PDB file of C-alpha atoms in Angstrom:
ATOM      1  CA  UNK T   1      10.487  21.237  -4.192  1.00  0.00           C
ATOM      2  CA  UNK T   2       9.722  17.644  -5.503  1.00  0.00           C
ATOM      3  CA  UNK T   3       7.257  16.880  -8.405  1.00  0.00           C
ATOM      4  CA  UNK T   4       5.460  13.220  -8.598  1.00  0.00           C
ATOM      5  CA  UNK T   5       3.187  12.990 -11.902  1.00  0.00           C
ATOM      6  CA  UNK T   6       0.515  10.674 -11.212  1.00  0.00           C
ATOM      7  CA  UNK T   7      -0.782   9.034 -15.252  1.00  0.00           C
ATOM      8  CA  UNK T   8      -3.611   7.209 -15.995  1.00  0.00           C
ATOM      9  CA  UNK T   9      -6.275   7.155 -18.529  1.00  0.00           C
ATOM     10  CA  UNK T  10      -7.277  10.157 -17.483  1.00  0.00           C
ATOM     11  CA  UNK T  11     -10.327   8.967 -14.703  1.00  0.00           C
ATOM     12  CA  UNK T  12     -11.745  10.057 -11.154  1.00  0.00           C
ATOM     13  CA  UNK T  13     -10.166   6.978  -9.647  1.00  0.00           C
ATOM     14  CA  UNK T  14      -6.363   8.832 -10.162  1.00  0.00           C
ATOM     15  CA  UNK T  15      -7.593  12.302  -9.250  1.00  0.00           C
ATOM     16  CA  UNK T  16      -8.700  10.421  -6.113  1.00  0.00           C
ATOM     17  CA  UNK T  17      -5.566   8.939  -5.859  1.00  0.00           C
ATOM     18  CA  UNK T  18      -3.537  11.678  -6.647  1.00  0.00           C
ATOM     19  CA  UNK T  19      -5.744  13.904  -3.406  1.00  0.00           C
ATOM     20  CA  UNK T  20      -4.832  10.590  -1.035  1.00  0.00           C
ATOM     21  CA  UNK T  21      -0.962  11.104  -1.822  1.00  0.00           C
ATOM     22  CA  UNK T  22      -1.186  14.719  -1.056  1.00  0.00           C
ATOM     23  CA  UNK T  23      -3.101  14.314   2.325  1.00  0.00           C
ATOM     24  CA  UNK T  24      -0.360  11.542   3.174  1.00  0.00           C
ATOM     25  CA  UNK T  25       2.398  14.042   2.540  1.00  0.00           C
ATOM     26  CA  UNK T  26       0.532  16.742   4.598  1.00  0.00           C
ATOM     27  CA  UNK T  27       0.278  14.299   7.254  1.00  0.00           C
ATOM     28  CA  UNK T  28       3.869  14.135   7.439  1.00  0.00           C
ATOM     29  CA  UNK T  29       4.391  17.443   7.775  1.00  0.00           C
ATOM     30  CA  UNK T  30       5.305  18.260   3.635  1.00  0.00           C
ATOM     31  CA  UNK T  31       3.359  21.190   2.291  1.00  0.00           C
ATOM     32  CA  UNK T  32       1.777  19.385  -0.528  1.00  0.00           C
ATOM     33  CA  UNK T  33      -0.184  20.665  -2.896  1.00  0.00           C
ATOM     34  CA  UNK T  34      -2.512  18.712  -6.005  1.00  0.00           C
ATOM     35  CA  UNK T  35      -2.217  20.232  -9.720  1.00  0.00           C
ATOM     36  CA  UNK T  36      -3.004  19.142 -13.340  1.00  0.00           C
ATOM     37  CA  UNK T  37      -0.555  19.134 -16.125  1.00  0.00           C
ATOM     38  CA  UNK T  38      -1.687  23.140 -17.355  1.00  0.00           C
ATOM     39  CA  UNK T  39       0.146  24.067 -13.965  1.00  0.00           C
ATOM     40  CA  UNK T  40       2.984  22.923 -14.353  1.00  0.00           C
ATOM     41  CA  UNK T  41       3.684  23.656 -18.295  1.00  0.00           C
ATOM     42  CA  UNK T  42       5.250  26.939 -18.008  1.00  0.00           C
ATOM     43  CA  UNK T  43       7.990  26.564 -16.528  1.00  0.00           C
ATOM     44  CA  UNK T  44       8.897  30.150 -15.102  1.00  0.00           C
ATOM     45  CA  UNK T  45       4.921  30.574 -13.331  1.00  0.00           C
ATOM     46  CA  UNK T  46       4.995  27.289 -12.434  1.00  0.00           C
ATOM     47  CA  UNK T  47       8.437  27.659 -10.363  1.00  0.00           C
ATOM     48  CA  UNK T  48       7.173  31.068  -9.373  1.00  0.00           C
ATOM     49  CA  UNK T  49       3.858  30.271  -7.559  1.00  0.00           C
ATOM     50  CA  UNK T  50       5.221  26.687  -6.283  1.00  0.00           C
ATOM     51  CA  UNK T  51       9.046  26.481  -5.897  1.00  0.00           C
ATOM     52  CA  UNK T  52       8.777  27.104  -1.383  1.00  0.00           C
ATOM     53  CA  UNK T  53       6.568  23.796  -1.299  1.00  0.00           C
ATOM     54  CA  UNK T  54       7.773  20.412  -0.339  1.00  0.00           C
ATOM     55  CA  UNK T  55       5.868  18.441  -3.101  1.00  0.00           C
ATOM     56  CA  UNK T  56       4.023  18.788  -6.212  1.00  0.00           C
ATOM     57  CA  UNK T  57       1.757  16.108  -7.002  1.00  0.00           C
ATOM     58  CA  UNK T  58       0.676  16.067 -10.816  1.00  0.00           C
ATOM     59  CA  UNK T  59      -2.248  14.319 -12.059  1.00  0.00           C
ATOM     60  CA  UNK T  60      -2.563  14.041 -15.606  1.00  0.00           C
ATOM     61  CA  UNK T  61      -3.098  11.832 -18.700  1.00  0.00           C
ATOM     62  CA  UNK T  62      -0.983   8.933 -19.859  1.00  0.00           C
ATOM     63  CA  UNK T  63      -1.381  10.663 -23.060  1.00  0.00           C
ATOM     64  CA  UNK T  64       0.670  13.686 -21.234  1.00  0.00           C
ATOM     65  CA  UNK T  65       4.170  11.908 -22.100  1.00  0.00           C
ATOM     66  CA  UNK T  66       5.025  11.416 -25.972  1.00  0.00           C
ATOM     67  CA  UNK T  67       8.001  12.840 -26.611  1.00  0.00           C
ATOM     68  CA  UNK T  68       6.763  15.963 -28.077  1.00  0.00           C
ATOM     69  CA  UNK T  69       4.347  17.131 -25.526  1.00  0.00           C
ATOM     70  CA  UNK T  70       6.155  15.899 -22.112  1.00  0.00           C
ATOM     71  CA  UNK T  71       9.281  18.048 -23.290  1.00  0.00           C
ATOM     72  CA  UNK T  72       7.031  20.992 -21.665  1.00  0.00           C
ATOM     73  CA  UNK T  73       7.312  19.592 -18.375  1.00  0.00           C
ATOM     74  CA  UNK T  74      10.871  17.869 -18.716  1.00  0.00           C
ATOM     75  CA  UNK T  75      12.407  20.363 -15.908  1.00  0.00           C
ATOM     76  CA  UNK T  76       9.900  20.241 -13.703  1.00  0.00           C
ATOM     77  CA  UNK T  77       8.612  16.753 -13.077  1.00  0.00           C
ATOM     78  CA  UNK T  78      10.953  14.605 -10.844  1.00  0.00           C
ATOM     79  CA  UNK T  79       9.497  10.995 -10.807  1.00  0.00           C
ATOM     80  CA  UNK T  80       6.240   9.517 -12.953  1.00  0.00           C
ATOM     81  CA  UNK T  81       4.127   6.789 -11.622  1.00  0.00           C
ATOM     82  CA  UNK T  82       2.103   4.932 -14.010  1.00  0.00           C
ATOM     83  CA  UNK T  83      -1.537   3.889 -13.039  1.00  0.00           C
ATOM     84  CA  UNK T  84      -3.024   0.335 -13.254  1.00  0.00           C
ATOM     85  CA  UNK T  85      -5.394   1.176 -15.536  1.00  0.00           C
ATOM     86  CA  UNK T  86      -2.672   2.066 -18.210  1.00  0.00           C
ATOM     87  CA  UNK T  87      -0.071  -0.555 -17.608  1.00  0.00           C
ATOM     88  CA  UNK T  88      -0.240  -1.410 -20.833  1.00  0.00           C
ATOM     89  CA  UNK T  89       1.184   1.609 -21.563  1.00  0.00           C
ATOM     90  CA  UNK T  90       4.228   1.785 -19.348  1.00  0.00           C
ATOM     91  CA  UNK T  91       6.954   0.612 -21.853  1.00  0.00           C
ATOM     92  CA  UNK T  92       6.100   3.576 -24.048  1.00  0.00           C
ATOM     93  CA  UNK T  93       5.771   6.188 -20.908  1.00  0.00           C
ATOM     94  CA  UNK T  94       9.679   4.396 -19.996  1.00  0.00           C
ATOM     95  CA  UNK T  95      11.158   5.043 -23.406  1.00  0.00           C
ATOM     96  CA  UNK T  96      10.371   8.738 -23.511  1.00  0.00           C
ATOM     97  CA  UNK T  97      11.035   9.306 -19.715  1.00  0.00           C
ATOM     98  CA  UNK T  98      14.365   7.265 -20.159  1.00  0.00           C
ATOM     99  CA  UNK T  99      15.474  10.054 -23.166  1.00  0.00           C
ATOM    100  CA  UNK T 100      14.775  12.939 -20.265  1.00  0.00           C
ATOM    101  CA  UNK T 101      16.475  11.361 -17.326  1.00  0.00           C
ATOM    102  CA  UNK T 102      12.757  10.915 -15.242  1.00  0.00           C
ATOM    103  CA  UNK T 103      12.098   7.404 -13.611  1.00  0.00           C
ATOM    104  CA  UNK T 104       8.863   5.911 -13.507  1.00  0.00           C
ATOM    105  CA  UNK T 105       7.520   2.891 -12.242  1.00  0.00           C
ATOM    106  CA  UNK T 106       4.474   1.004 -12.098  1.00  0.00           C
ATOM    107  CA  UNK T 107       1.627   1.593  -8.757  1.00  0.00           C
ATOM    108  CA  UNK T 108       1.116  -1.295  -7.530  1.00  0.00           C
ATOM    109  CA  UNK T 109      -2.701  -2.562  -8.130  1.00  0.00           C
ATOM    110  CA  UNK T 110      -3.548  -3.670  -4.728  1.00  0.00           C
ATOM    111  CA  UNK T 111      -2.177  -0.381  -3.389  1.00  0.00           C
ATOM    112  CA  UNK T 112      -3.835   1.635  -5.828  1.00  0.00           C
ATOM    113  CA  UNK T 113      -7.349  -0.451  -5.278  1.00  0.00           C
ATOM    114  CA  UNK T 114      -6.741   0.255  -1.628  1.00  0.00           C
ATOM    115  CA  UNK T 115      -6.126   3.839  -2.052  1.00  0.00           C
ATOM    116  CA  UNK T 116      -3.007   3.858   0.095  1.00  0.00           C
ATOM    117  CA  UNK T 117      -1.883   7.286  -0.692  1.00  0.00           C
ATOM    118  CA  UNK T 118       1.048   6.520   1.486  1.00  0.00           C
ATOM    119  CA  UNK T 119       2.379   3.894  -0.028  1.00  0.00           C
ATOM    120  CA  UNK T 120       2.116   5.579  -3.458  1.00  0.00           C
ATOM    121  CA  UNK T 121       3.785   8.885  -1.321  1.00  0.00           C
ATOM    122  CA  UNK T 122       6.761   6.488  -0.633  1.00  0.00           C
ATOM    123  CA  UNK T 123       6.867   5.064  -3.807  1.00  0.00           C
ATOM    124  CA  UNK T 124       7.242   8.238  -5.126  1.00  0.00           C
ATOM    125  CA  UNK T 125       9.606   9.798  -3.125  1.00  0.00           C
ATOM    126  CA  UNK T 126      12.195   6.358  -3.287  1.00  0.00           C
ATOM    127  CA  UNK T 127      11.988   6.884  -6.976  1.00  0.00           C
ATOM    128  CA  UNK T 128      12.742  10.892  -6.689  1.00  0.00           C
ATOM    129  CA  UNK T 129      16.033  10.422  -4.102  1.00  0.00           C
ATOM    130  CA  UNK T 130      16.949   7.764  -6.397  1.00  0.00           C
ATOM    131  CA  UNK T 131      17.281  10.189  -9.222  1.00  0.00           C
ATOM    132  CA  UNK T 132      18.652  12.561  -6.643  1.00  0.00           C
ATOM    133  CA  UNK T 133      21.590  10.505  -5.524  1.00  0.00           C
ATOM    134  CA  UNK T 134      22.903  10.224  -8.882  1.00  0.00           C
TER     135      UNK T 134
END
């Protein structure tokens, strides 16, 4: 099992987002499933319910990862990708990733706009073998 953390400011255009990467990964034959931050905070029922799927695709806040309240989900997100509507905030969101050992990157605007859920999927997924492989 994989987990991707989709961030934003906390908006319908994410969640929508967020459903478009799922139904990418289901069209390539992934069980996917979509969940929200609550989930995925206890670790133990979290790993229990979800642990035989391919990928976990978590949409939350930006507001999600200060160092205090993202060391919930430290162990069971893989990769965060930061929205266009909080890129602002993506230095802070690095800093307090970078202490846990979880990339992140940017989504690309025009990818986002065009709500290519399979981009983002592949995004993603590049970012989660990277941490993989080392």
């Amino acid at each position: 099992m994989q987990t991707l953390m989709i961030v934003c400011a906390g908006g319908a255009t994410s969640s929508l987002m967020a459903q478009n990467v799922v139904k990418s990964a289901t069209s390539e034959g992934m069980d996917a499933v979509l969940l929200f931050p609550d989930d995925v905070k206890y670790k133990d029922s979290f790993l229990k319910k979800y642990s035989e799927r391919d990928l976990v695709v978590v949409m939350g806040p930006v507001g999600a990862i200060t160092a205090g309240k993202f060391r919930d989900y430290k162990e069971q997100v893989d990769a965060v990708l930061v929205a266009p509507q909080v890129k602002y905030m993506y230095k802070t969101v690095e800093e307090v990733l970078g202490e846990l050992s979880i990339p992140c990157a940017n989504i690309d605007s025009l990818d986002f706009g065009r709500m290519r859920g399979d981009k983002i999927l592949t995004q993603g997924l590049a970012l989660m073998d990277a941490k993989n492989s080392k």
